PDB file of C-alpha atoms in Angstrom:
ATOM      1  CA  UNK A 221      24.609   9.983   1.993  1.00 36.00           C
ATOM      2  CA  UNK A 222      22.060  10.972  -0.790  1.00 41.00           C
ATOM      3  CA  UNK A 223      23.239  13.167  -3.835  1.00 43.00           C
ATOM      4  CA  UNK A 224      22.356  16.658  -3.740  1.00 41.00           C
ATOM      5  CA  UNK A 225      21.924  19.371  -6.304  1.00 42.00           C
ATOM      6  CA  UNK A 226      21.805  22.974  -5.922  1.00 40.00           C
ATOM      7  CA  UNK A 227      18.059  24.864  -7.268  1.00 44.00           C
ATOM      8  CA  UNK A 228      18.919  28.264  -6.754  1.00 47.00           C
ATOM      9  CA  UNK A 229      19.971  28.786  -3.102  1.00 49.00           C
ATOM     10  CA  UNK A 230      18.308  25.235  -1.318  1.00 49.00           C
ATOM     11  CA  UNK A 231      20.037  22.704  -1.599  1.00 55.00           C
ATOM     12  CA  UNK A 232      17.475  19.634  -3.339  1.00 56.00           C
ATOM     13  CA  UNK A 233      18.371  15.778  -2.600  1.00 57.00           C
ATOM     14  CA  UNK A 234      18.528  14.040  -6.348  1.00 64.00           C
ATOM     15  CA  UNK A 235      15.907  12.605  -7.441  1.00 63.00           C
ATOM     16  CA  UNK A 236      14.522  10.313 -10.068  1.00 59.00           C
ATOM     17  CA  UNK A 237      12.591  11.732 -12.799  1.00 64.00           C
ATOM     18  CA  UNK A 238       8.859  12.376 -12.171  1.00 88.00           C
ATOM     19  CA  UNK A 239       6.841  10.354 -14.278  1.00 94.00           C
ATOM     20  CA  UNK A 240       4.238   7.818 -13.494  1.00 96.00           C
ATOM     21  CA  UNK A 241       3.392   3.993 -14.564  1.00 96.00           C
ATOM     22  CA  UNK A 242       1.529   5.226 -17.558  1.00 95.00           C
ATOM     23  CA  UNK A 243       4.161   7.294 -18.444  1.00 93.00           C
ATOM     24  CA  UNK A 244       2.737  10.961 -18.106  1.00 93.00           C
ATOM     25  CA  UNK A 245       3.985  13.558 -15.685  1.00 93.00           C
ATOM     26  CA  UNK A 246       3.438  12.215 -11.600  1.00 96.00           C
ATOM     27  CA  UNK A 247       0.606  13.396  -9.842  1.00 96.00           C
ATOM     28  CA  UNK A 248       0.358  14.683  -5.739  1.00 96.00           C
ATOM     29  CA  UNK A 249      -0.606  11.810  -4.211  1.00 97.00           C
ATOM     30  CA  UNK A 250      -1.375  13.720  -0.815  1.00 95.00           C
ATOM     31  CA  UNK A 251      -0.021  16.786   0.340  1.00 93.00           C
ATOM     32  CA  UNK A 252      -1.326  17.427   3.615  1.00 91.00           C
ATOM     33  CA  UNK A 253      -2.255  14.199   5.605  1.00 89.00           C
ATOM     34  CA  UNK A 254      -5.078  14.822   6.927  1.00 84.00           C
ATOM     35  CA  UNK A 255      -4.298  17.853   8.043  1.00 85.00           C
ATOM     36  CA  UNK A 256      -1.197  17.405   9.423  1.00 85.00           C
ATOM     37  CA  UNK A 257       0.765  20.010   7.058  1.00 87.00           C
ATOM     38  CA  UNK A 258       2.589  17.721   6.215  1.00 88.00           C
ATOM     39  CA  UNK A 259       2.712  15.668   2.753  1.00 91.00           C
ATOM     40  CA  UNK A 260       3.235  11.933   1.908  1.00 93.00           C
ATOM     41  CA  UNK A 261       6.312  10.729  -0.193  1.00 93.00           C
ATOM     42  CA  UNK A 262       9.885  10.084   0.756  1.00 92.00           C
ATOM     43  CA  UNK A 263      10.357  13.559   0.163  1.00 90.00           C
ATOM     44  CA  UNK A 264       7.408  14.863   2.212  1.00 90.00           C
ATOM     45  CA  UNK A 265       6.341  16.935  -0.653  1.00 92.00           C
ATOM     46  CA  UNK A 266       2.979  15.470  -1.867  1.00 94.00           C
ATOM     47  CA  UNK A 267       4.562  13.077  -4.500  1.00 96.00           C
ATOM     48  CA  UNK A 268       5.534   9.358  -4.538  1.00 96.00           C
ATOM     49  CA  UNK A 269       8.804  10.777  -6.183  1.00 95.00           C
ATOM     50  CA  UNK A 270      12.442   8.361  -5.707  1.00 93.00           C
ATOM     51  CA  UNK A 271      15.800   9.280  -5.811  1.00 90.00           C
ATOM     52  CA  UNK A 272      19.130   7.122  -4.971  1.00 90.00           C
ATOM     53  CA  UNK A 273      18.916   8.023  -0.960  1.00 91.00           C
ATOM     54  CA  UNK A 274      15.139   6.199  -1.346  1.00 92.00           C
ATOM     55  CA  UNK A 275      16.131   2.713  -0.635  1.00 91.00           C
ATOM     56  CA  UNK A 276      12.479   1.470   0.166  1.00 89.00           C
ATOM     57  CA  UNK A 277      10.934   3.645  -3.101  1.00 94.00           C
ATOM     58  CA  UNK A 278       7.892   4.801  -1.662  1.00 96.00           C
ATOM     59  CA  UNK A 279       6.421   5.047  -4.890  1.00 97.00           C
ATOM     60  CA  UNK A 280       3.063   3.458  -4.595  1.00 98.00           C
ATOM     61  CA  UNK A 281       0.111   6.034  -4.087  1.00 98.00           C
ATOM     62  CA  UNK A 282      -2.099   3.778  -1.640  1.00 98.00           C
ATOM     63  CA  UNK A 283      -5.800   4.749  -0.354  1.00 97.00           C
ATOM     64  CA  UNK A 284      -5.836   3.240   3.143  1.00 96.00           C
ATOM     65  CA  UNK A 285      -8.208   1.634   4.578  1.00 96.00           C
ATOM     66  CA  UNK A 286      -9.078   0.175   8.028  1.00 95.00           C
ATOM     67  CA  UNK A 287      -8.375  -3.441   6.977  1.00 93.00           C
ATOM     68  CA  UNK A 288      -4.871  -2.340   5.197  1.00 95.00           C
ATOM     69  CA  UNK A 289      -3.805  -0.484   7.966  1.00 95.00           C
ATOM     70  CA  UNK A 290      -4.659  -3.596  10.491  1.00 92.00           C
ATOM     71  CA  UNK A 291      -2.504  -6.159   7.994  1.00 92.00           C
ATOM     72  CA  UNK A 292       0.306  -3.261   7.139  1.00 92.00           C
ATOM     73  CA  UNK A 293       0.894  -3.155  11.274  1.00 92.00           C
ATOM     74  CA  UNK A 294       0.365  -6.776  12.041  1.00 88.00           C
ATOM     75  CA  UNK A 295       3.925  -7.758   9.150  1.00 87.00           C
ATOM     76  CA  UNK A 296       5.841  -5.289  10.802  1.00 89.00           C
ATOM     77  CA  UNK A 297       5.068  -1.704   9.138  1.00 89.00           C
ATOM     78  CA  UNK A 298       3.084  -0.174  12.150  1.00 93.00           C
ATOM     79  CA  UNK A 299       1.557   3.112   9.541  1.00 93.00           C
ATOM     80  CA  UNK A 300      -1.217   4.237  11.956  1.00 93.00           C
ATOM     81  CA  UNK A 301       1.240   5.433  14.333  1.00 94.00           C
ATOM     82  CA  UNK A 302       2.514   8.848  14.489  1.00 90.00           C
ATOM     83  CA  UNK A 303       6.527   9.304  14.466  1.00 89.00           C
ATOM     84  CA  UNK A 304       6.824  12.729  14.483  1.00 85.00           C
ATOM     85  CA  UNK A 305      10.668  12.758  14.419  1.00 86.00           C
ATOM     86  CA  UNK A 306      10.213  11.441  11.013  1.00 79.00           C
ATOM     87  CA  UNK A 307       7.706  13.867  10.144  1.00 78.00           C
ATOM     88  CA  UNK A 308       5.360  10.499  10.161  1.00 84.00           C
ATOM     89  CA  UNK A 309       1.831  12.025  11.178  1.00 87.00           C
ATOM     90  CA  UNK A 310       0.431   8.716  10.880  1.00 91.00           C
ATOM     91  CA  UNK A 311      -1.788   7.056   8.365  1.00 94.00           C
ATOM     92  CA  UNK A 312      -5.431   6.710   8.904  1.00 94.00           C
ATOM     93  CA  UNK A 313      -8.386   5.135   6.547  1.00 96.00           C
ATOM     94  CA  UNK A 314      -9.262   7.488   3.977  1.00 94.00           C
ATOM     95  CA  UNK A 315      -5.444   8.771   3.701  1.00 95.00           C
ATOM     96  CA  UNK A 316      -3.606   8.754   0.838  1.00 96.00           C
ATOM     97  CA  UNK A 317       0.396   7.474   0.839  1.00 96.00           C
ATOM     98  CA  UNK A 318       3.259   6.584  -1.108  1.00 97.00           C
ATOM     99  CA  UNK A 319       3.435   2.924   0.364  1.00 97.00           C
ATOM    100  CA  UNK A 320       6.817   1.485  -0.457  1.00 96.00           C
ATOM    101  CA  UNK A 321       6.549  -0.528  -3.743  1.00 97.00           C
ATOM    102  CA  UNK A 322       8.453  -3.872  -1.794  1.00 95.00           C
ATOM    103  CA  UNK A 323       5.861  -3.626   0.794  1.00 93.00           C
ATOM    104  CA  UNK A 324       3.081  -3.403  -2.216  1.00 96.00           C
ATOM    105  CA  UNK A 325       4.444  -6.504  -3.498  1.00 96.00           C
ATOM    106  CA  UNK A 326       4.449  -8.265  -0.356  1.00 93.00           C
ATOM    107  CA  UNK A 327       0.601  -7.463   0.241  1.00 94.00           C
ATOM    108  CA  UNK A 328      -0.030  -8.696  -3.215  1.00 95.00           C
ATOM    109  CA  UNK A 329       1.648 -12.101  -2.383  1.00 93.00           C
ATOM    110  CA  UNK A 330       0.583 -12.460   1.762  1.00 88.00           C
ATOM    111  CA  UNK A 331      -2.288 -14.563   3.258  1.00 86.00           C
ATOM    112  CA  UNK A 332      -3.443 -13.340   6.098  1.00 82.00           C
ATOM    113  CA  UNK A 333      -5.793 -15.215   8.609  1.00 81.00           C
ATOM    114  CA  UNK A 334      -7.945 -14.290  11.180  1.00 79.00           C
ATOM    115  CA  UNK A 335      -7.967 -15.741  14.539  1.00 83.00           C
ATOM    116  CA  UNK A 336     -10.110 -18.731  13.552  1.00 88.00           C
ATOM    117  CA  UNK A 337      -7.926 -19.438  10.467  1.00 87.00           C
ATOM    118  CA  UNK A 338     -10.446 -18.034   8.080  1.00 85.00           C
ATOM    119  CA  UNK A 339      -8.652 -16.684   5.006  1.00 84.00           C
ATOM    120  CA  UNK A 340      -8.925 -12.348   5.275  1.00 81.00           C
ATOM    121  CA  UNK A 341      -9.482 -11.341   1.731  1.00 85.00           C
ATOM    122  CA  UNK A 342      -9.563  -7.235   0.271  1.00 90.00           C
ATOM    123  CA  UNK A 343      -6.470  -5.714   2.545  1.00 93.00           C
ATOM    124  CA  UNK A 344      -4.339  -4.723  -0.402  1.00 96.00           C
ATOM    125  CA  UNK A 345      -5.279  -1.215  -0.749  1.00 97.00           C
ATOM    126  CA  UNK A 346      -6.652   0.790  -4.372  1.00 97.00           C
ATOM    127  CA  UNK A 347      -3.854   3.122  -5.779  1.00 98.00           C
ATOM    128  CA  UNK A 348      -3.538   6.452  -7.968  1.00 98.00           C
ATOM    129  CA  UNK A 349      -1.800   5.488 -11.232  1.00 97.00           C
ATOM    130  CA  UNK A 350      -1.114   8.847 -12.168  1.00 97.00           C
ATOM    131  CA  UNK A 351       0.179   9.503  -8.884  1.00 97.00           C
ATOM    132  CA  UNK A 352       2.356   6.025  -8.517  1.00 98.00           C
ATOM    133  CA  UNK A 353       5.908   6.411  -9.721  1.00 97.00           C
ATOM    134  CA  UNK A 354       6.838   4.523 -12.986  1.00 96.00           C
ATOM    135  CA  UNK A 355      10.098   2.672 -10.586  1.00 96.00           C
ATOM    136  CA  UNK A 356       6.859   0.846  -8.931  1.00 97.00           C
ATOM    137  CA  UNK A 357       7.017  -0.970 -12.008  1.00 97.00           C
ATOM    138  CA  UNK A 358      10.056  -2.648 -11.481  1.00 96.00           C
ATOM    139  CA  UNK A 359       8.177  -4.743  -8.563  1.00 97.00           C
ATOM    140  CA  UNK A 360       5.006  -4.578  -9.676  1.00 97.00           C
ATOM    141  CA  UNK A 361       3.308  -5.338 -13.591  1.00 97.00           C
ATOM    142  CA  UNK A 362       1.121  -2.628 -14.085  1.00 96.00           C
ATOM    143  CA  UNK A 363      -1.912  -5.153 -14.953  1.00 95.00           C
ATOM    144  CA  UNK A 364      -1.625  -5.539 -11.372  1.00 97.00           C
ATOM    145  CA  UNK A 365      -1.193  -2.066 -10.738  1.00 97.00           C
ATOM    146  CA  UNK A 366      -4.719  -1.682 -13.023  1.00 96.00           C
ATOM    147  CA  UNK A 367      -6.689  -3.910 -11.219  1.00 96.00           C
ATOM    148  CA  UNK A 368      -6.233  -2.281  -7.859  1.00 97.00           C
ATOM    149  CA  UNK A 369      -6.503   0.976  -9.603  1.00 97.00           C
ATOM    150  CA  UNK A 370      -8.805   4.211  -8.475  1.00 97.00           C
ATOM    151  CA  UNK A 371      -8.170   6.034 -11.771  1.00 95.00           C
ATOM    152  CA  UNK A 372      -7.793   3.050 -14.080  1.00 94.00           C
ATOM    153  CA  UNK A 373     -10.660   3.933 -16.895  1.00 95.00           C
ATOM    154  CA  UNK A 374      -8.792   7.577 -16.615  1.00 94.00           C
ATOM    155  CA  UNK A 375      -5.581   6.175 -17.171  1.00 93.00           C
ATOM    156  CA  UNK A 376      -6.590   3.914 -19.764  1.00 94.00           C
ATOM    157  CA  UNK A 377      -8.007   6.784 -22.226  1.00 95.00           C
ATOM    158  CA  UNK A 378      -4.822   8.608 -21.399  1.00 92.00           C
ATOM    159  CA  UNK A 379      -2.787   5.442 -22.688  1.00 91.00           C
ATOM    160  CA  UNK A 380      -4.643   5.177 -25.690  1.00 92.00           C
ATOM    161  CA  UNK A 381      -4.270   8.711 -26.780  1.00 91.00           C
ATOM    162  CA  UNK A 382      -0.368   8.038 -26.070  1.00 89.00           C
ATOM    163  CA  UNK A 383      -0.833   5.061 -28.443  1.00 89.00           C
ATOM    164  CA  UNK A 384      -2.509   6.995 -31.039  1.00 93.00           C
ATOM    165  CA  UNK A 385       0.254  10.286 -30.766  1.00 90.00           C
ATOM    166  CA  UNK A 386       3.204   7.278 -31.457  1.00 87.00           C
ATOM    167  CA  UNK A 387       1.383   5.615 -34.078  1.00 88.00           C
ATOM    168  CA  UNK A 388       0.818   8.932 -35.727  1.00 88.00           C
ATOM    169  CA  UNK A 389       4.691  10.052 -34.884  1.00 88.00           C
ATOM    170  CA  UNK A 390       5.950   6.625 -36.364  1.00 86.00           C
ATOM    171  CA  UNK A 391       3.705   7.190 -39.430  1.00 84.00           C
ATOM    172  CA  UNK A 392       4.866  10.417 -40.217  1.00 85.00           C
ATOM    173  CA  UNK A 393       8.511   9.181 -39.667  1.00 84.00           C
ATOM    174  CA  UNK A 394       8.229   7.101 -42.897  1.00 79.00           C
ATOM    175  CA  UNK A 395       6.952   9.646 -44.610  1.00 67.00           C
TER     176      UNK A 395
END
């Protein structure tokens, strides 16, 4: 049974606070799948946001692609097809979705073959940093996370400007 707080008169399940892996506030990763209406995230609301009832922490903001999709389905996690009962429109190439951060991990680590044993390399799909939850940190370093990054130079300059505001703050502290 997930927590629940009260906003006004709708109820809210609890959830973890919103911040990215670089530490600024989380992005949408995708709020209308392709057209669906309906948005990615445990919560369905756009955001890879968490919260205790989130057991898989689909905190990962993942750019799909063909190759992803055919690797994602073939280890179990079938995200092409729709399950509308979940409100699950189905992911497609080009889509953006808050991939579980376990099952981000596990693409990391897999080798996958083709039929002829070949090794099948570039299936781990690019992410949003600033839309990735900072809990995908806890299975993933985010060097990682960098290297497989869309907005990585973006998110770089806005680490360095965090750098400089603490250095600043911790100078002006020993003042």
């Amino acid at each position: 049974q997930a927590a629940v707080v009260m906003a006004g008169e709708i109820e809210q399940p609890q959830r973890e606070p919103a911040r990215n892996v670089i530490g600024t506030s989380l992005r949408c990763c995708c709020s209308d799948v392709h057209g669906s209406g309906i948005g990615t995230g445990f919560y369905r609301d756009g955001f890879c946001s968490t919260g205790p009832a989130d057991e898989g922490r689909h905190t990962v903001c993942i750019e799909a692609t063909e190759s992803f999709l055919a690797v994602s389905a073939a280890v179990g996690n079938p995200l092409h097809q729709a399950i509308p009962q979940y409100m699950f429109p189905g992911v497609r190439p080009g889509d953006c979705w808050c991939l579980c951060a376990s099952r981000y991990a596990q693409l990391l680590k897999l080798e996958v073959k083709d039929a002829q044993g070949n090794l099948i390399k570039g299936f781990v799909p690019r992410i949003h940093l600033h839309a990735t939850h900072e809990k995908t940190l806890d299975y993933v370093p985010l060097e990682t996370l960098m290297f497989y990054a869309i907005d990585a130079d973006e998110a770089r300059k806005e680490m360095s400007r965090i750098d400089k505001l603490r250095s600043e703050l911790e100078k002006n502290m020993k003042l």
